[in-house]
Coordinates of C-alpha atoms in Angstrom, one line a residue:
S1 CA 107.6 41.8 15.7
N2 CA 107.0 39.1 18.2
V3 CA 105.0 41.6 20.3
K4 CA 103.0 42.6 17.4
I5 CA 102.1 39.0 16.7
N6 CA 100.8 38.5 20.2
V7 CA 98.7 41.6 20.1
E8 CA 97.0 40.4 16.9
N9 CA 96.4 37.0 18.3
A10 CA 94.8 38.4 21.4
A11 CA 92.5 40.6 19.3
E12 CA 91.5 37.6 17.2
F13 CA 90.8 35.6 20.4
M14 CA 88.5 38.3 21.7
Y15 CA 86.5 38.4 18.5
V16 CA 85.9 34.7 18.6
F17 CA 84.8 34.9 22.2
L18 CA 82.3 37.7 21.4
V19 CA 80.8 35.6 18.6
V20 CA 80.4 32.4 20.6
V21 CA 78.9 33.9 23.9
K22 CA 75.3 35.2 23.2
A23 CA 73.9 38.3 24.8
F24 CA 71.1 38.1 27.5
E25 CA 67.7 38.3 25.7
V26 CA 64.0 37.7 26.5
D27 CA 61.1 36.7 24.1
I28 CA 57.4 35.9 24.6
I29 CA 55.6 33.4 22.5
P30 CA 53.3 34.3 20.9
A31 CA 54.8 37.7 20.4
N32 CA 53.3 41.1 21.1
R33 CA 49.6 40.3 20.6
I34 CA 47.3 37.2 20.8
V35 CA 43.6 36.9 20.0
T36 CA 41.9 34.0 21.8
Q37 CA 38.3 32.9 22.5
I38 CA 36.9 32.9 26.0
G39 CA 36.6 29.4 27.3
E40 CA 39.6 28.1 25.5
T41 CA 43.1 27.3 26.9
L42 CA 45.9 29.9 26.4
I43 CA 49.6 29.3 27.3
L44 CA 52.0 32.3 27.2
T45 CA 55.7 31.3 27.2
C46 CA 58.6 33.6 28.2
N47 CA 62.0 32.4 26.9
T48 CA 65.5 33.6 27.8
T49 CA 68.9 33.3 26.1
G50 CA 72.3 34.3 27.4
C51 CA 71.5 33.7 31.1
A52 CA 72.5 30.6 32.9
S53 CA 70.1 31.1 35.8
P54 CA 67.2 33.4 35.0
A55 CA 64.5 34.4 37.5
F56 CA 61.0 34.9 36.1
S57 CA 58.0 36.8 37.2
W58 CA 54.6 37.6 35.6
R59 CA 52.2 40.5 36.2
T60 CA 49.7 42.6 34.4
Q61 CA 50.4 46.2 33.6
M62 CA 47.5 47.3 35.8
D63 CA 48.5 44.9 38.5
N64 CA 45.3 42.9 38.2
P65 CA 45.3 39.2 39.1
L66 CA 47.0 37.0 36.6
G67 CA 44.0 34.7 36.2
G68 CA 46.3 31.8 35.4
T69 CA 49.0 29.4 36.6
V70 CA 52.8 30.1 36.4
N71 CA 55.3 27.4 35.8
N72 CA 59.1 28.2 35.8
Y73 CA 61.6 26.1 34.0
K74 CA 65.4 26.5 33.5
T75 CA 65.3 28.8 30.6
Y76 CA 61.6 29.6 30.2
S77 CA 58.4 30.2 32.1
T78 CA 54.7 29.6 31.2
L79 CA 51.5 31.3 32.2
T80 CA 48.6 29.0 31.6
M81 CA 45.0 30.3 31.5
N82 CA 42.5 27.4 31.5
P83 CA 39.9 28.4 30.7
V84 CA 40.4 31.9 29.4
S85 CA 37.9 34.2 31.0
I86 CA 37.0 37.9 30.6
A87 CA 39.4 38.6 33.4
N88 CA 42.3 37.7 31.1
S89 CA 41.8 40.6 28.8
H90 CA 45.1 42.4 29.8
D91 CA 48.6 43.3 28.7
Y92 CA 50.8 40.7 30.4
L93 CA 54.5 41.5 31.3
C94 CA 57.2 38.9 31.7
T95 CA 60.2 40.1 33.8
V96 CA 63.5 38.2 33.8
L97 CA 66.4 38.8 36.2
C98 CA 69.9 37.5 35.2
G99 CA 72.1 37.9 38.1
E100 CA 71.9 40.9 40.3
K101 CA 72.3 43.6 37.7
E102 CA 70.7 42.4 34.5
K103 CA 66.9 42.7 34.0
K104 CA 64.7 42.5 30.9
E105 CA 61.0 42.6 30.3
K106 CA 58.6 41.6 27.5
S107 CA 54.9 42.3 27.2
I108 CA 52.0 40.7 25.2
K109 CA 48.4 41.9 24.8
V110 CA 45.7 39.3 25.2
E111 CA 42.5 40.2 23.2
L112 CA 39.4 38.2 23.8
Y113 CA 36.2 37.4 21.9
S114 CA 33.4 34.8 22.3
F115 CA 31.5 33.3 19.3
P116 CA 31.5 29.7 20.3
S117 CA 28.4 28.2 18.5
D118 CA 25.8 28.6 15.8
P119 CA 22.6 30.4 16.6
V120 CA 19.7 28.4 18.1
I121 CA 16.2 28.7 16.5
E122 CA 13.1 28.2 18.6
I123 CA 9.6 28.3 17.3
R124 CA 6.8 28.9 19.8
P125 CA 4.3 27.7 20.6
S126 CA 3.5 24.1 19.4
L127 CA 2.4 25.0 15.9
F128 CA -1.0 24.8 14.4
A129 CA -1.7 26.3 11.0
G130 CA -3.6 29.5 11.2
E131 CA -2.3 30.4 14.6
P132 CA 0.3 33.1 15.6
V133 CA 3.9 31.9 15.8
A134 CA 7.0 33.4 17.4
V135 CA 10.4 32.6 15.8
I136 CA 13.3 33.2 18.3
C137 CA 17.0 33.2 17.4
K138 CA 19.5 32.9 20.2
I139 CA 23.2 33.6 19.8
P140 CA 24.9 32.0 22.9
D141 CA 27.8 33.5 24.9
V142 CA 28.7 36.4 22.6
Y143 CA 31.5 38.8 23.4
P144 CA 31.8 41.7 22.6
S145 CA 28.1 41.9 21.8
S146 CA 28.6 45.5 20.7
R147 CA 30.0 44.1 17.4
L148 CA 27.1 41.6 16.8
E149 CA 24.7 41.8 13.9
V150 CA 21.8 39.4 13.4
F151 CA 19.5 38.7 10.4
L152 CA 16.3 36.6 10.6
K153 CA 15.0 35.4 7.2
K154 CA 12.2 33.2 5.8
E155 CA 13.6 31.7 2.7
E156 CA 15.3 34.7 1.1
H157 CA 13.0 37.3 2.6
I158 CA 14.5 39.2 5.6
L159 CA 12.1 39.2 8.5
V160 CA 14.1 41.3 10.9
E161 CA 17.6 42.8 11.1
K162 CA 19.2 43.8 14.4
D163 CA 22.6 45.1 15.7
F164 CA 23.8 45.5 19.2
Y165 CA 26.2 48.4 18.7
E166 CA 24.9 50.3 21.7
D167 CA 25.4 47.3 24.0
D168 CA 28.1 47.9 26.7
S169 CA 28.2 44.4 28.2
T170 CA 31.6 43.5 29.7
N171 CA 31.0 39.8 29.7
T172 CA 29.6 37.0 27.5
E173 CA 25.9 37.2 27.0
T174 CA 23.3 35.3 25.0
K175 CA 21.6 37.7 22.6
T176 CA 18.0 37.1 21.3
V177 CA 16.1 38.2 18.2
M178 CA 12.4 37.5 17.9
Y179 CA 9.8 37.8 15.1
S180 CA 6.1 37.0 15.2
F181 CA 3.7 36.3 12.3
N182 CA 0.6 34.3 11.5
L183 CA 1.5 30.9 10.2
T184 CA -0.3 29.7 7.0
A185 CA -0.3 26.3 5.3
E186 CA 1.9 27.8 2.6
D187 CA 4.6 28.5 5.1
I188 CA 5.0 24.8 6.1
G189 CA 8.3 23.5 4.9
K190 CA 9.9 26.9 4.3
E191 CA 13.2 27.6 5.9
I192 CA 13.8 30.1 8.7
T193 CA 17.4 31.2 8.8
C194 CA 19.3 33.1 11.5
V195 CA 22.6 34.7 10.4
A196 CA 24.9 36.1 13.2
K197 CA 28.0 38.1 12.4
L198 CA 30.7 39.2 14.8
E199 CA 32.8 41.5 12.6
I200 CA 36.0 42.7 14.4
D201 CA 38.5 43.8 11.8
S202 CA 41.3 44.1 14.2
M203 CA 41.0 40.6 15.4
D204 CA 42.1 37.6 13.3
F205 CA 39.7 34.7 14.1
E206 CA 37.3 32.4 12.4
P207 CA 34.4 32.0 11.9
K208 CA 33.1 35.6 12.1
K209 CA 29.7 34.4 10.6
R210 CA 27.5 31.7 11.9
V211 CA 24.3 30.4 10.3
T212 CA 21.4 28.2 11.4
S213 CA 18.4 27.1 9.4
Q214 CA 15.2 25.3 10.4
K215 CA 12.1 24.4 8.4
L216 CA 8.8 25.7 9.6
N217 CA 6.7 22.9 10.8
A218 CA 3.1 23.0 12.0
N219 CA 0.5 20.5 13.1
F220 CA -2.5 20.8 10.9
G221 CA -5.2 18.9 9.1
P222 CA -6.4 16.6 7.9
Q223 CA -8.0 18.9 5.4
N224 CA -9.1 18.9 1.7
T225 CA -9.4 15.1 1.8
I226 CA -10.4 13.5 -1.5
I227 CA -10.5 10.1 -3.1
T228 CA -9.1 9.5 -6.6
V229 CA -10.1 6.3 -8.5
S230 CA -8.2 4.8 -11.3
P231 CA -9.3 4.1 -14.0
G232 CA -12.7 5.5 -12.7
N233 CA -15.4 4.9 -10.2
S234 CA -17.6 3.2 -12.9
A235 CA -15.6 0.2 -14.0
M236 CA -16.3 -3.1 -15.8
K237 CA -16.4 -6.4 -14.0
G238 CA -12.9 -7.8 -13.9
D239 CA -11.1 -4.5 -14.0
A240 CA -8.4 -3.6 -11.5
L241 CA -9.4 -0.6 -9.3
K242 CA -7.0 1.6 -7.4
L243 CA -8.5 4.0 -4.8
T244 CA -6.1 6.6 -3.4
C245 CA -6.9 8.8 -0.4
V246 CA -5.3 12.2 -0.7
T247 CA -5.2 14.7 2.2
E248 CA -3.3 17.6 3.6
S249 CA -2.0 16.9 7.1
N250 CA 1.0 17.3 9.3
P251 CA 2.1 15.0 10.7
P252 CA 1.0 12.4 8.1
P253 CA -2.4 11.0 9.2
Q254 CA -3.5 7.5 9.8
I255 CA -5.7 6.3 6.9
V256 CA -8.6 3.9 7.4
W257 CA -10.8 2.5 4.6
R258 CA -14.3 1.3 5.2
K259 CA -17.3 0.3 3.0
H260 CA -21.0 0.7 3.6
L261 CA -22.7 -2.7 3.2
A262 CA -26.2 -3.4 1.9
D263 CA -27.5 -4.2 5.4
E264 CA -26.3 -0.7 6.5
G265 CA -23.3 -2.2 8.3
I266 CA -19.8 -1.0 7.8
Q267 CA -16.9 -3.2 6.7
H268 CA -13.4 -2.4 7.9
L269 CA -11.0 -2.8 5.0
V270 CA -7.3 -1.6 5.2
E271 CA -5.2 1.0 7.0
N272 CA -3.3 2.4 4.0
N273 CA -3.8 5.4 1.8
V274 CA -4.2 3.1 -1.2
L275 CA -7.0 0.5 -1.5
F276 CA -6.4 -1.9 -4.4
I277 CA -9.1 -4.2 -5.9
P278 CA -7.3 -6.5 -8.4
H279 CA -10.4 -8.0 -10.0
A280 CA -13.6 -6.0 -9.5
H281 CA -16.9 -7.9 -9.0
F282 CA -20.4 -6.6 -8.8
T283 CA -20.3 -7.1 -5.0
D284 CA -17.5 -4.5 -4.9
S285 CA -20.0 -1.8 -5.8
G286 CA -20.9 0.5 -2.9
L287 CA -20.0 3.5 -0.9
Y288 CA -16.3 3.6 0.1
I289 CA -15.1 5.8 3.0
C290 CA -11.6 7.1 3.5
E291 CA -11.1 8.4 7.1
A292 CA -7.9 10.5 7.8
I293 CA -7.0 10.8 11.4
N294 CA -4.3 13.2 12.8
L295 CA -3.4 12.2 16.3
A296 CA -1.5 15.5 16.9
T297 CA -4.4 17.8 16.1
N298 CA -7.0 15.3 17.3
K299 CA -8.9 15.9 14.1
T300 CA -10.6 13.5 11.6
E301 CA -11.8 14.1 8.1
K302 CA -13.7 11.7 5.8
A303 CA -14.1 11.5 2.1
T304 CA -16.5 9.1 0.2
V305 CA -16.8 7.8 -3.3
D306 CA -19.5 5.6 -4.8
I307 CA -18.0 2.7 -6.8
V308 CA -20.2 1.1 -9.4
I309 CA -19.1 -2.1 -11.2
Q310 CA -20.8 -2.5 -14.5
D311 CA -22.2 -5.9 -15.1
G312 CA -25.1 -7.8 -16.6
P313 CA -28.2 -8.7 -14.6
K314 CA -27.5 -11.0 -11.6
N315 CA -29.4 -12.5 -8.7
T316 CA -32.8 -12.1 -10.5
M317 CA -35.6 -13.2 -8.2
I318 CA -39.4 -13.3 -8.2
S319 CA -41.5 -12.8 -5.1
V320 CA -45.3 -13.4 -5.2
I321 CA -47.7 -11.9 -2.8
P322 CA -49.7 -13.5 -1.2
A323 CA -48.6 -16.8 -2.8
T324 CA -48.1 -18.6 -6.2
S325 CA -51.5 -20.2 -5.6
V326 CA -54.5 -17.9 -5.0
K327 CA -58.2 -18.3 -5.0
E328 CA -60.2 -17.1 -8.0
G329 CA -61.2 -13.4 -7.5
E330 CA -58.2 -12.6 -5.3
T331 CA -55.4 -10.1 -6.2
V332 CA -51.9 -11.3 -6.7
T333 CA -48.7 -9.2 -7.2
M334 CA -45.5 -10.7 -8.7
K335 CA -42.4 -8.6 -8.2
C336 CA -39.1 -9.2 -10.0
T337 CA -35.8 -7.9 -8.7
S338 CA -32.4 -8.0 -10.3
S339 CA -29.0 -6.5 -9.6
G340 CA -26.8 -5.2 -12.3
N341 CA -25.3 -2.0 -13.6
P342 CA -26.8 -0.1 -15.3
A343 CA -29.9 -1.1 -13.5
P344 CA -31.6 -3.8 -15.5
V345 CA -34.9 -3.1 -17.3
I346 CA -37.6 -5.5 -16.1
S347 CA -40.3 -7.0 -18.4
W348 CA -42.9 -9.6 -17.9
K349 CA -44.1 -12.3 -20.3
K350 CA -46.7 -15.0 -20.0
K351 CA -46.5 -18.3 -21.9
A352 CA -49.5 -18.5 -24.3
A353 CA -51.4 -21.7 -25.0
S354 CA -49.3 -22.1 -28.1
G355 CA -46.1 -22.0 -26.1
E356 CA -44.9 -18.7 -27.4
P357 CA -44.3 -16.0 -24.9
E358 CA -46.7 -13.0 -24.8
K359 CA -45.1 -9.8 -23.7
I360 CA -47.2 -8.0 -21.1
F361 CA -45.4 -4.8 -20.0
K362 CA -42.2 -3.4 -18.6
D363 CA -42.3 -3.0 -14.8
A364 CA -40.8 -4.6 -11.8
A365 CA -44.2 -5.5 -10.3
L366 CA -47.1 -7.2 -12.1
T367 CA -50.4 -7.0 -10.3
I368 CA -53.5 -9.0 -11.4
Q369 CA -56.7 -8.0 -9.7
N370 CA -59.8 -10.2 -9.5
T371 CA -57.9 -13.3 -10.8
K372 CA -59.7 -15.7 -13.2
S373 CA -58.8 -19.2 -14.2
K374 CA -57.5 -17.8 -17.5
D375 CA -54.7 -16.0 -15.5
L376 CA -53.1 -19.2 -14.4
G377 CA -49.9 -20.2 -16.3
L378 CA -46.1 -19.6 -16.5
Y379 CA -44.9 -16.1 -16.1
E380 CA -41.4 -15.1 -17.1
C381 CA -39.5 -12.1 -15.7
E382 CA -36.7 -10.8 -18.0
A383 CA -34.0 -8.5 -16.6
Y384 CA -32.0 -6.8 -19.3
N385 CA -29.2 -4.2 -19.7
Q386 CA -26.5 -3.6 -22.3
F387 CA -24.2 -6.2 -20.8
G388 CA -26.7 -9.2 -20.8
K389 CA -30.0 -10.5 -19.6
E390 CA -31.3 -13.0 -17.1
E391 CA -34.7 -14.7 -16.9
K392 CA -36.7 -16.2 -14.1
A393 CA -40.1 -17.9 -14.2
V394 CA -42.9 -18.7 -11.8
E395 CA -46.1 -20.7 -12.3
L396 CA -49.2 -19.0 -11.1
L397 CA -52.1 -21.3 -10.0
I398 CA -55.7 -20.1 -9.7
Q399 CA -57.7 -22.1 -7.3
V400 CA -61.2 -22.7 -8.7
P401 CA -64.0 -24.6 -6.9
P402 CA -65.8 -27.4 -8.8
Q403 CA -67.9 -25.9 -11.7
N404 CA -69.5 -27.0 -14.9
I405 CA -70.5 -30.3 -13.3
I406 CA -72.1 -32.8 -15.6
V407 CA -73.6 -36.0 -14.1
L408 CA -74.7 -38.9 -16.4
V409 CA -76.8 -41.9 -15.2
Y410 CA -76.7 -44.9 -17.4
P411 CA -79.0 -46.5 -18.6
S412 CA -81.5 -44.3 -16.6
E413 CA -82.5 -43.2 -13.2
N414 CA -85.5 -45.5 -13.5
V415 CA -84.5 -49.2 -14.0
E416 CA -85.8 -52.7 -13.4
E417 CA -84.4 -55.0 -10.8
G418 CA -81.3 -56.9 -11.8
E419 CA -79.8 -54.1 -14.0
N420 CA -76.6 -52.3 -13.4
I421 CA -76.5 -48.5 -13.0
T422 CA -73.4 -46.5 -13.9
I423 CA -73.1 -42.9 -12.7
T424 CA -70.3 -40.7 -14.2
C425 CA -69.3 -37.2 -13.2
S426 CA -67.1 -34.6 -15.0
T427 CA -66.2 -31.2 -13.7
Y428 CA -63.7 -28.4 -14.0
S429 CA -61.7 -27.3 -10.9
N430 CA -58.3 -26.5 -9.6
P431 CA -57.0 -28.3 -7.7
P432 CA -58.7 -31.4 -9.0
S433 CA -61.9 -32.3 -7.3
Q434 CA -62.7 -35.3 -5.2
M435 CA -66.1 -37.1 -5.4
V436 CA -68.3 -38.9 -2.9
L437 CA -71.6 -40.6 -3.6
K438 CA -73.9 -40.9 -0.6
K439 CA -77.2 -42.6 -0.3
V440 CA -79.6 -41.0 2.2
H441 CA -81.1 -43.7 4.5
Q442 CA -83.4 -43.4 7.4
E443 CA -81.1 -45.0 9.8
K444 CA -77.6 -44.3 8.3
E445 CA -75.9 -42.7 5.4
I446 CA -74.3 -45.1 3.0
I447 CA -71.2 -44.0 1.2
L448 CA -70.5 -45.6 -2.2
P449 CA -67.0 -46.0 -3.7
S450 CA -66.0 -44.6 -7.1
V451 CA -63.4 -45.6 -9.7
N452 CA -62.0 -42.7 -11.7
G453 CA -65.1 -40.6 -11.0
T454 CA -67.4 -43.4 -11.9
F455 CA -69.9 -45.1 -9.6
V456 CA -71.5 -48.5 -10.5
L457 CA -74.5 -50.0 -8.8
Y458 CA -74.6 -53.7 -9.7
N459 CA -77.7 -55.9 -10.0
V460 CA -79.9 -53.3 -8.4
T461 CA -83.0 -54.3 -6.4
K462 CA -85.9 -52.3 -5.0
N463 CA -83.8 -51.6 -1.9
D464 CA -81.5 -49.4 -4.1
T465 CA -84.3 -47.1 -4.7
G466 CA -83.8 -43.7 -3.1
R467 CA -82.0 -40.3 -3.1
Y468 CA -78.3 -40.2 -3.8
L469 CA -76.1 -37.1 -3.1
L470 CA -73.0 -36.6 -5.3
D471 CA -70.6 -34.3 -3.4
V472 CA -67.9 -32.8 -5.6
F473 CA -65.3 -30.8 -3.6
N474 CA -61.7 -29.4 -3.5
E475 CA -59.8 -27.1 -1.1
V476 CA -61.7 -24.0 -2.5
G477 CA -65.3 -25.2 -2.4
N478 CA -67.8 -27.9 -3.2
S479 CA -71.1 -28.6 -5.1
I480 CA -73.7 -31.3 -4.4
K481 CA -75.8 -32.9 -7.1
V482 CA -79.0 -34.9 -6.2
I483 CA -79.8 -38.1 -8.1
D484 CA -83.1 -40.0 -7.5
I485 CA -82.9 -43.7 -8.4
A486 CA -86.1 -45.7 -8.9
V487 CA -86.0 -49.6 -9.2
V488 CA -89.1 -51.4 -10.2
G489 CA -89.9 -55.1 -10.3
R490 CA -89.2 -57.0 -13.5
L491 CA -92.3 -57.8 -15.7
K492 CA -93.0 -61.5 -16.6
K493 CA -92.8 -62.1 -20.4
P494 CA -94.4 -65.3 -22.0
D495 CA -92.2 -65.3 -25.0
Q496 CA -88.5 -65.8 -24.1
M497 CA -87.1 -64.8 -27.5
L498 CA -89.0 -61.5 -27.6
P499 CA -87.4 -60.1 -24.4
L500 CA -84.0 -61.1 -25.8
I501 CA -84.6 -59.3 -29.0
I502 CA -86.1 -56.3 -27.2
A503 CA -83.2 -56.3 -24.8
F504 CA -80.7 -56.4 -27.6
S505 CA -82.5 -53.6 -29.4
C506 CA -82.7 -51.5 -26.3
V507 CA -79.0 -52.0 -25.4
T508 CA -78.0 -51.0 -28.9
A509 CA -80.4 -48.0 -28.8
I510 CA -79.0 -46.9 -25.5
A511 CA -75.3 -47.6 -26.0
I512 CA -75.0 -45.4 -29.1
P513 CA -76.3 -42.2 -27.4
V514 CA -74.2 -42.9 -24.2
V515 CA -71.0 -43.4 -26.2
A516 CA -71.8 -40.2 -28.1
I517 CA -72.4 -38.3 -24.9
L518 CA -69.2 -39.5 -23.4
I519 CA -67.2 -38.5 -26.5
Y520 CA -68.8 -35.1 -26.4
V521 CA -68.0 -34.6 -22.7
S522 CA -64.5 -35.7 -23.1
R523 CA -63.8 -33.3 -26.0
K524 CA -65.4 -30.5 -24.2
A525 CA -63.3 -31.2 -21.1
K526 CA -60.1 -31.1 -23.2
I527 CA -61.1 -27.9 -24.9
N528 CA -61.8 -26.2 -21.6
G529 CA -58.6 -27.5 -20.1
S530 CA -60.7 -29.1 -17.4
Y531 CA -60.5 -32.4 -15.6
S532 CA -63.1 -35.0 -16.8
L533 CA -63.8 -38.2 -14.9
V534 CA -61.8 -36.9 -12.0
K535 CA -60.3 -39.7 -9.8
A536 CA -62.3 -40.0 -6.7
L537 CA -61.1 -40.9 -3.3
G538 CA -60.9 -44.6 -2.2
L539 CA -63.8 -44.6 0.3
K540 CA -65.1 -47.1 2.6
V541 CA -68.6 -48.3 2.0

């Protein structure tokens, strides 16, 4: 029985030993098959168990170069491929020797692909609307290209579809798909999309689909440039005006606002697509210009709008040709101008003698031909529209030479020595006349003074007998009246009282007619609007 127990104990011991001591094994990580992208780093690890001092070696089944670096450690070995290239597309075999008799091998298949980046879209040439354009889609460093499919789309519309199934490239390649068409303005902003697919069902990698989009862009314009005005291009004084310049252009244009001035000059305003006038005035009326400039296309387009600010008549003025003072018989033209919107209606009035205005006619220019003295007076120009009126006045003077001259000699042109002679003169003229009384003498001409158009010869003698010239003149002309004065000697009278009575009677008889004549002349002068007893110049004797 003791023997039996020993045998059982030995068997149990052997069982425990077999459980604790592992068998010699070899594994490769990752196992069997690996899919990796060209250009990345791949590390293959060969592990052993059950061998204290394994010896490792690596090779390809076709004995091609490894294309990597081997590093051996105590129980494992690594093969590092950095970067992975097309030369690494092999079945790799790891061989491990444990002692002299034990040998084990493990293999792994390395499968490669290359799909490293999204497609690249190029649009050639530099774009201008209306010109042909080529859209090019490039798929960089693809492998295997025989499994590549490419779609080129504009928005959702497929432009071109292409596969490379017949391609037999054995390395990475950049594949290109191109499509040409005529670019229109409607195409601007639409998306061009390139879709590339590398569908390999037997390989597990992501992504198998790459997409790139780019909006169509073209340099064009400016074109269809217009100006919009809010609330409208005919506004009331004080309104706020907003002028907006609208154009089609890419890239966005530079906008410059200008305004035509009355003197045909141009005023630079702002460089913005919106011109704002917060409180419109009549002077804001005019032709506004929006100039759109595209530096990329080197093109410029202009738009104009005529802004009219409605207002009552302003700046009403009267011009008179040749002057406000003309000679009788000449032609004079008075022209009235006024600004306003709507354009003011012009009418002329002349102040009548009663002071009430007398309407003449409606016209900007009033022409009077062959002027007469009755044409002088105050003329009023009235500018009127629905928003108000404005008046201006001018006084027209008609220059008239002396006329209707009346000369009175009191008491008579024939007098006795010792008497006084008074000469009065009345006339009508414009401007007022000046008067000079001259006595013609053999040796010299004697000029006599006047007071208010009156000349007085005091205590005359026979030496005062002679011919006198009365010169009445103004800037327009003159008239000369001739007066012959005769002075006789005084007669001797025996009776002193009789001459006194006779003198008194004569004075009375003469005074009454003279006074009557003066009153008549004065009234007539006033009625005719003329100057009576015109003030004469202060003259030297």
